[in-house]
XYZ file of C-alpha atoms in Angstrom:
298
model
C 61.885 -31.896 -60.678
C 65.402 -32.474 -59.271
C 66.148 -32.989 -55.587
C 67.839 -29.557 -55.376
C 64.823 -27.888 -56.957
C 62.457 -29.599 -54.529
C 64.618 -28.585 -51.578
C 64.713 -24.967 -52.773
C 60.958 -24.939 -53.286
C 60.425 -26.312 -49.786
C 62.742 -23.640 -48.329
C 60.878 -20.867 -50.131
C 57.534 -22.141 -48.833
C 58.843 -22.444 -45.269
C 60.711 -19.110 -45.322
C 57.846 -16.851 -44.068
C 57.091 -19.008 -41.028
C 60.772 -19.520 -40.278
C 61.448 -15.796 -40.592
C 58.676 -14.901 -38.139
C 59.926 -17.495 -35.652
C 63.524 -16.297 -35.795
C 62.702 -12.577 -35.877
C 60.492 -12.911 -32.817
C 63.452 -13.987 -30.690
C 65.096 -10.602 -31.201
C 63.327 -8.769 -28.383
C 64.044 -11.589 -25.937
C 67.750 -11.735 -26.830
C 67.998 -7.945 -26.629
C 66.412 -7.952 -23.176
C 69.186 -10.162 -21.862
C 72.041 -8.367 -23.620
C 70.980 -4.802 -22.778
C 71.276 -5.559 -19.074
C 75.037 -5.842 -19.585
C 75.929 -3.212 -22.209
C 74.959 0.199 -23.536
C 72.415 0.080 -26.350
C 74.330 1.242 -29.420
C 77.531 -0.341 -28.136
C 75.731 -3.688 -28.105
C 74.408 -3.100 -31.630
C 77.862 -2.093 -32.914
C 79.426 -5.277 -31.488
C 76.663 -7.432 -32.916
C 76.837 -5.910 -36.394
C 80.623 -5.803 -36.461
C 80.812 -9.524 -35.696
C 78.074 -10.243 -38.237
C 80.042 -8.340 -40.902
C 83.137 -10.452 -40.189
C 81.207 -13.740 -40.273
C 79.467 -12.883 -43.544
C 82.725 -11.623 -45.086
C 84.386 -14.948 -44.273
C 81.441 -16.815 -45.788
C 81.579 -14.628 -48.898
C 85.296 -15.351 -49.234
C 84.794 -19.111 -48.934
C 81.994 -19.011 -51.499
C 83.959 -16.609 -53.718
C 81.094 -14.136 -53.838
C 82.116 -10.949 -55.603
C 82.150 -7.745 -53.575
C 79.604 -5.145 -54.748
C 81.254 -2.277 -56.588
C 80.362 1.226 -57.641
C 76.693 2.115 -57.367
C 75.808 -1.359 -56.041
C 78.205 -0.824 -53.132
C 76.530 2.500 -52.353
C 73.013 1.055 -52.545
C 73.930 -1.741 -50.155
C 75.564 0.677 -47.736
C 72.380 2.764 -47.674
C 70.254 -0.356 -47.154
C 72.537 -1.368 -44.304
C 72.270 2.025 -42.619
C 68.476 1.818 -42.710
C 67.489 -1.846 -42.317
C 70.162 -2.768 -39.784
C 71.694 0.376 -38.333
C 68.710 2.663 -37.785
C 66.308 -0.149 -36.915
C 68.490 -2.043 -34.455
C 69.884 1.081 -32.789
C 66.405 2.548 -32.434
C 64.915 -0.575 -30.857
C 67.883 -1.045 -28.514
C 67.809 2.579 -27.362
C 64.048 2.446 -26.776
C 64.266 -0.740 -24.708
C 67.325 0.467 -22.781
C 65.528 3.668 -21.774
C 62.543 1.864 -20.304
C 60.172 1.170 -23.172
C 58.371 -2.162 -22.606
C 58.983 -4.735 -25.306
C 55.252 -4.764 -26.064
C 55.150 -1.060 -26.841
C 58.281 -1.339 -28.971
C 56.639 -4.215 -30.854
C 53.477 -2.184 -31.325
C 55.382 0.770 -32.781
C 57.349 -1.410 -35.170
C 54.040 -3.140 -35.927
C 52.977 0.044 -37.703
C 55.492 -0.796 -40.431
C 53.111 -2.672 -42.762
C 50.738 0.295 -42.954
C 53.572 2.751 -43.564
C 55.332 0.492 -46.050
C 52.144 -0.169 -47.990
C 51.432 3.545 -48.284
C 54.931 4.351 -49.482
C 55.236 1.269 -51.705
C 51.988 2.266 -53.397
C 53.504 5.633 -54.262
C 57.203 4.864 -54.749
C 57.244 1.331 -56.181
C 53.983 1.378 -58.081
C 52.744 -1.685 -56.195
C 48.996 -2.025 -56.370
C 47.612 -2.479 -52.853
C 44.133 -3.948 -53.191
C 41.201 -3.192 -50.912
C 41.400 -6.696 -49.427
C 45.063 -6.099 -48.594
C 44.279 -2.752 -46.932
C 41.644 -4.537 -44.856
C 44.212 -7.161 -43.854
C 46.740 -4.500 -42.876
C 44.179 -2.692 -40.737
C 43.041 -5.958 -39.156
C 46.618 -6.858 -38.325
C 47.220 -3.457 -36.734
C 44.199 -3.942 -34.473
C 45.504 -7.390 -33.604
C 48.945 -6.041 -32.667
C 47.330 -3.457 -30.389
C 45.222 -6.092 -28.650
C 48.270 -8.283 -28.048
C 50.321 -5.543 -26.391
C 47.518 -3.493 -24.783
C 48.180 -5.041 -21.385
C 51.848 -4.080 -21.497
C 51.434 -0.346 -21.998
C 52.819 0.582 -18.594
C 56.350 1.868 -18.119
C 58.355 5.047 -18.087
C 59.974 5.874 -21.397
C 62.044 8.963 -22.079
C 61.721 11.216 -25.105
C 65.057 9.739 -26.186
C 63.453 6.284 -26.163
C 60.428 7.399 -28.173
C 62.731 9.062 -30.702
C 64.642 5.793 -30.945
C 61.597 3.667 -31.725
C 60.366 6.166 -34.330
C 63.797 6.049 -35.994
C 63.605 2.242 -35.899
C 60.194 2.283 -37.581
C 61.308 4.682 -40.296
C 64.579 2.819 -40.807
C 63.073 -0.634 -41.348
C 60.267 0.807 -43.509
C 62.416 2.943 -45.803
C 65.123 0.277 -45.846
C 62.692 -2.405 -47.012
C 61.477 -0.201 -49.839
C 65.010 0.889 -50.768
C 66.216 -2.710 -50.821
C 63.262 -3.691 -52.982
C 63.919 -0.836 -55.407
C 67.717 -0.776 -55.644
C 69.157 -3.902 -54.025
C 67.762 -6.668 -56.193
C 70.813 -7.038 -58.425
C 73.393 -7.996 -55.794
C 74.055 -11.481 -54.480
C 72.927 -11.842 -50.848
C 76.212 -13.233 -49.597
C 78.209 -10.484 -51.269
C 75.876 -7.731 -50.072
C 75.610 -8.611 -46.381
C 79.207 -7.786 -45.314
C 78.831 -4.335 -46.856
C 75.462 -3.722 -45.224
C 76.545 -4.918 -41.794
C 79.812 -2.981 -41.902
C 77.987 0.232 -42.837
C 75.430 -0.316 -40.065
C 78.186 -1.138 -37.544
C 79.882 2.171 -38.372
C 76.604 3.995 -37.719
C 76.064 2.200 -34.401
C 79.710 2.688 -33.418
C 79.535 6.414 -34.129
C 76.380 6.686 -32.050
C 77.961 4.764 -29.176
C 81.084 6.970 -29.273
C 79.089 10.193 -29.297
C 76.277 9.384 -26.863
C 77.328 6.480 -24.626
C 80.037 5.366 -22.209
C 80.451 2.220 -24.335
C 79.903 -0.004 -21.281
C 80.212 -3.756 -21.806
C 80.174 -6.467 -19.138
C 82.051 -9.478 -20.447
C 79.768 -12.146 -19.047
C 77.967 -15.101 -20.601
C 74.617 -13.350 -20.146
C 75.843 -10.782 -22.676
C 77.845 -12.859 -25.132
C 75.310 -15.676 -25.531
C 72.575 -13.263 -26.747
C 75.174 -11.564 -28.958
C 76.088 -14.899 -30.541
C 72.390 -15.691 -31.047
C 71.803 -12.328 -32.688
C 74.839 -12.684 -34.942
C 74.357 -16.226 -36.205
C 70.600 -16.784 -35.971
C 69.243 -13.299 -36.734
C 71.929 -11.399 -38.669
C 73.098 -14.461 -40.608
C 69.771 -16.297 -40.824
C 66.610 -14.247 -40.470
C 67.895 -11.271 -42.469
C 68.888 -13.474 -45.396
C 65.376 -14.943 -45.335
C 63.896 -11.429 -45.249
C 65.864 -10.318 -48.303
C 64.968 -13.520 -50.133
C 61.312 -12.813 -49.428
C 61.643 -9.171 -50.522
C 63.043 -10.280 -53.872
C 60.353 -12.903 -54.434
C 57.269 -10.928 -53.329
C 55.820 -7.438 -53.210
C 57.037 -5.312 -50.288
C 53.497 -5.025 -48.881
C 53.112 -8.797 -48.660
C 56.526 -9.319 -47.066
C 56.196 -6.729 -44.310
C 52.749 -8.017 -43.381
C 54.687 -10.860 -41.735
C 55.880 -8.399 -39.086
C 52.331 -8.410 -37.717
C 53.035 -11.944 -36.512
C 56.096 -10.932 -34.483
C 54.356 -9.536 -31.348
C 52.022 -12.536 -30.980
C 54.872 -14.984 -31.508
C 57.047 -13.096 -29.028
C 54.168 -13.158 -26.536
C 54.006 -16.953 -26.801
C 57.771 -17.186 -26.259
C 57.552 -14.858 -23.257
C 54.819 -17.049 -21.785
C 56.957 -20.166 -22.236
C 60.196 -18.591 -20.942
C 59.017 -16.121 -18.316
C 55.524 -17.324 -17.437
C 53.835 -14.171 -18.763
C 50.110 -14.842 -18.987
C 48.141 -14.385 -22.198
C 44.746 -12.812 -21.579
C 41.635 -13.268 -23.672
C 42.154 -10.035 -25.605
C 45.731 -11.027 -26.385
C 44.546 -14.349 -27.809
C 41.924 -12.547 -29.900
C 44.613 -10.142 -31.111
C 46.847 -13.019 -32.150
C 43.999 -14.482 -34.197
C 43.418 -11.095 -35.867
C 47.126 -10.835 -36.745
C 47.036 -14.204 -38.475
C 43.833 -13.257 -40.307
C 45.365 -9.957 -41.391
C 48.424 -11.630 -42.897
C 46.207 -14.105 -44.748
C 44.196 -11.249 -46.253
C 47.295 -9.312 -47.308
C 48.695 -12.370 -49.084
C 45.370 -13.530 -50.587
C 45.587 -13.718 -54.382
C 47.889 -10.766 -54.898
C 47.346 -8.900 -58.137
C 49.805 -9.683 -60.937
C 50.874 -6.039 -61.054
C 52.121 -6.350 -57.476
C 54.340 -9.310 -58.162
C 57.966 -8.968 -59.079
């Protein structure tokens, strides 16, 4: 095996853990940024910058721009995976929803994705996988159960539901229709489409407030380069290499990982039930990914 092949194999093996680690920083970065900008305005700036960065990278690497139906498929994926999800989470957090509750709602994604993937993609979800999904859901609830307080408007609840539906349907859509386009070529299209959605929402529903301070631009830079140009590429790589059910089970690990980060950064204590929930999340992911049936592989 060549050195390049070994390096690629190592990256593929490390991708799930690296994705969870990077994705878990999203809520923390958003918490800082949303104190200095309106929700969808922040998302539009983040996605617009990400589209420019990825377009420059695509130009340097001479990646061909998607055309025709591939362009359309990537625009739809961008609207759902990036636009609807990020706008929904930002709106929910900006209107008072605690990060734990937002994480819990998005934590429903594996159950919803598995149900839809079973029907729309023909993926066979085994009994052991269903048990793992249910176990992970219980674990997510235990992790965030102590953070259920807070006043959230109907607007915020609508936002988090839109986020859940967006990331779920977008994952399935990307799995079904987005497998033929190079990552680097696809990302500028997806981010630009999502930025247009966020920008339209900001224009229609917000004052488009932005405070040009480091406390805003540092989280924006983190979101652009680490999440939009790092974690998302890992997510799409995982979607192409594994069944949708197995990939989204990784989202169960986000609330526990975020809880650990919050403890380290803000001194938030982890109670006994939270620790038990974290263990259940890990066990759930292991069950979902345990000896997947050949019919579920792609």
